[in-house]
Amino acid sequence: MDIIEKLLDIPDIEIENIELNEKGDIIITVRSTIGITRCRKCGRRSSKLHGHDEAIMLRHLPILGRKTYIRICPARYRCTHCEGKPTTTQKLQWYKERSPCTIAYEKHILLQLVNSTVSDVSIKEDIGYGVVMGVIHRHIESKVNWDNIKRLNVIGLDEIALKKGHKDFVVIVTARDCGNITILAVLNDRKKSTVKAFLSSIPERLKKTVTTVCSDMYDGYINAAKEVFGEDVVVVIDRFHVAKLYRGGLDNLRKKEIARLKTELAEEEHKKLKGVMWLLRKNAKDLVDKESEVLERLFKHSPMLEIAYKLCNDLTDIFDSDISKSEAQVKINDWMDKAIKSGLTCLNNFLSTLDTRMCEIVNYFISRQTSGFVEGLNNKIKVIKRRCYGILNVKHLFQRIHLDLNGYSLFT
Ligand SMILES: [Zn+2]
């Protein structure tokens, strides 16, 4: 008994009985050695025992691979001070009211959630899906607690498509300060009014600490940020979104050219161009010889594609170089001249974006803020979505990202 009591690691209890039930689970009946509780009405301490509630069974950490339950009849005390002499059930620090598990087991569940979905854990631990969600709800916040935040510094506004075909966006709002990322909200849609309403709800004391807003390339976000934080706030368009746009132009040209070559080239030759989509997207420095050969073959048939490819890589190089904002502005202007002279039309859309959003795009070079974190989340959420439908809910998403930020990396 003494050893088991030590192993249980639950404070202020005495074991009354240990038994196996018909399923072979271990049931440990315990009694609290604390003879007092605080009145729920007046908060004064009372030691006048009124009786015991019905027994509750709390799932605890397994012993020798067997499911283990702690059985306890919570004590009830009567207050002698309050009118009507109300009774209060004793609260103990090792389990939370209405939870079917001990806190030690709940922490175990949170750890089990690393690299797993809620369904995975529910199956492995043989507990209900709802029980796992209950643990998440009790331990992980579903809303930001402003009181815990001292300053915001950089606000990130990024969107994630919850459904294929880029419908049904949610907006992930984060604060990034010296490497710490805090999730502030998951917004239900990406309307400017929704984003603005949330940003306006930030307490005044924290609004003053916002220096930069790092955003997707969407006028609604940029305008909402400026209207809430003032015209002077530095808005940065994330380089990943900039890259997506010019790489998209290259992708469109590739599709057209491959379709053209399919009709013009012999089947054998066309086959040799298999997989060029990935090769064009791959970092040029990471290409192996064989891959470079395929690209060279492609460029021989499509000189236009080679020009577009090189232009895109040049721009990536500019974003990779350690230069100031004004140097970047000069380089990007030169690049625009080259792109216009090339006569390519696939970059027209991107060039006009550069024209209107140059300032926000080169602001990246001030402190190199990026949403790499949210880009990573995007992939994790894709995995979760394939396996667990419960996640498609803004509150759950907030909690999962919160868990992720706390080191419970459960999306991959
Ligand atoms: Zn009382």
PDB file of N, CA and C in Angstrom, residues 23 28 54 116 128 131 135 147-148 163 165 183 186-187 195 225 230 288 333 341 400:
ATOM      1  N   LYS A  23     -13.275  -6.109 -15.726  1.00  0.00           N
ATOM      2  CA  LYS A  23     -12.516  -5.926 -16.969  1.00  0.00           C
ATOM      3  C   LYS A  23     -11.004  -5.999 -16.733  1.00  0.00           C
ATOM      4  N   ILE A  28      -8.591   2.083  -7.432  1.00  0.00           N
ATOM      5  CA  ILE A  28      -7.979   2.428  -6.144  1.00  0.00           C
ATOM      6  C   ILE A  28      -8.924   3.383  -5.420  1.00  0.00           C
ATOM      7  N   GLU A  54     -21.844  10.818  -3.615  1.00  0.00           N
ATOM      8  CA  GLU A  54     -21.657   9.518  -4.258  1.00  0.00           C
ATOM      9  C   GLU A  54     -20.254   9.405  -4.833  1.00  0.00           C
ATOM     10  N   SER A 116      -0.445  13.695 -32.962  1.00  0.00           N
ATOM     11  CA  SER A 116      -1.631  12.857 -33.147  1.00  0.00           C
ATOM     12  C   SER A 116      -2.875  13.725 -33.245  1.00  0.00           C
ATOM     13  N   GLY A 128     -13.433   8.572 -24.761  1.00  0.00           N
ATOM     14  CA  GLY A 128     -14.278   9.211 -25.756  1.00  0.00           C
ATOM     15  C   GLY A 128     -13.603  10.410 -26.403  1.00  0.00           C
ATOM     16  N   VAL A 131     -14.065  13.355 -24.325  1.00  0.00           N
ATOM     17  CA  VAL A 131     -13.193  13.471 -23.138  1.00  0.00           C
ATOM     18  C   VAL A 131     -11.890  14.167 -23.531  1.00  0.00           C
ATOM     19  N   VAL A 135     -10.442  17.800 -22.205  1.00  0.00           N
ATOM     20  CA  VAL A 135      -9.106  18.076 -21.657  1.00  0.00           C
ATOM     21  C   VAL A 135      -8.517  19.305 -22.348  1.00  0.00           C
ATOM     22  N   ASP A 147      -4.828  40.340 -20.478  1.00  0.00           N
ATOM     23  CA  ASP A 147      -4.106  40.692 -19.246  1.00  0.00           C
ATOM     24  C   ASP A 147      -2.720  40.061 -19.196  1.00  0.00           C
ATOM     25  N   ASN A 148      -2.550  38.917 -19.904  1.00  0.00           N
ATOM     26  CA  ASN A 148      -1.263  38.224 -19.861  1.00  0.00           C
ATOM     27  C   ASN A 148      -0.248  38.792 -20.845  1.00  0.00           C
ATOM     28  N   LYS A 163     -11.106  24.990 -46.871  1.00  0.00           N
ATOM     29  CA  LYS A 163     -11.598  24.026 -47.847  1.00  0.00           C
ATOM     30  C   LYS A 163     -10.790  24.140 -49.115  1.00  0.00           C
ATOM     31  N   GLY A 165      -9.878  24.601 -52.977  1.00  0.00           N
ATOM     32  CA  GLY A 165     -10.381  25.567 -53.939  1.00  0.00           C
ATOM     33  C   GLY A 165     -10.417  26.958 -53.335  1.00  0.00           C
ATOM     34  N   ILE A 183      -0.883  33.551 -30.262  1.00  0.00           N
ATOM     35  CA  ILE A 183      -2.042  33.593 -31.135  1.00  0.00           C
ATOM     36  C   ILE A 183      -3.099  34.480 -30.501  1.00  0.00           C
ATOM     37  N   VAL A 186      -8.536  33.555 -34.191  1.00  0.00           N
ATOM     38  CA  VAL A 186      -8.816  32.960 -35.497  1.00  0.00           C
ATOM     39  C   VAL A 186     -10.157  33.558 -35.907  1.00  0.00           C
ATOM     40  N   LEU A 187     -10.153  34.333 -36.987  1.00  0.00           N
ATOM     41  CA  LEU A 187     -11.374  35.018 -37.402  1.00  0.00           C
ATOM     42  C   LEU A 187     -12.101  34.194 -38.451  1.00  0.00           C
ATOM     43  N   VAL A 195     -11.914  41.909 -39.781  1.00  0.00           N
ATOM     44  CA  VAL A 195     -10.536  42.138 -39.332  1.00  0.00           C
ATOM     45  C   VAL A 195     -10.468  43.445 -38.541  1.00  0.00           C
ATOM     46  N   ALA A 225      -5.764  47.704 -41.020  1.00  0.00           N
ATOM     47  CA  ALA A 225      -4.639  47.960 -40.119  1.00  0.00           C
ATOM     48  C   ALA A 225      -4.357  49.451 -40.017  1.00  0.00           C
ATOM     49  N   GLY A 230      -3.367  53.683 -37.352  1.00  0.00           N
ATOM     50  CA  GLY A 230      -2.899  54.967 -37.875  1.00  0.00           C
ATOM     51  C   GLY A 230      -2.052  54.787 -39.126  1.00  0.00           C
ATOM     52  N   VAL A 288      19.888  18.750 -58.801  1.00  0.00           N
ATOM     53  CA  VAL A 288      21.000  17.857 -59.116  1.00  0.00           C
ATOM     54  C   VAL A 288      21.201  17.886 -60.639  1.00  0.00           C
ATOM     55  N   ASN A 333      13.429  47.970 -58.705  1.00  0.00           N
ATOM     56  CA  ASN A 333      13.110  48.823 -59.855  1.00  0.00           C
ATOM     57  C   ASN A 333      13.856  48.375 -61.109  1.00  0.00           C
ATOM     58  N   LYS A 341      11.033  44.880 -70.293  1.00  0.00           N
ATOM     59  CA  LYS A 341      11.756  44.757 -71.565  1.00  0.00           C
ATOM     60  C   LYS A 341      11.681  43.342 -72.140  1.00  0.00           C
ATOM     61  N   ARG A 400      -5.848  24.448 -31.134  1.00  0.00           N
ATOM     62  CA  ARG A 400      -4.800  23.603 -31.706  1.00  0.00           C
ATOM     63  C   ARG A 400      -3.543  24.426 -31.974  1.00  0.00           C
TER      64      ARG A 400
END
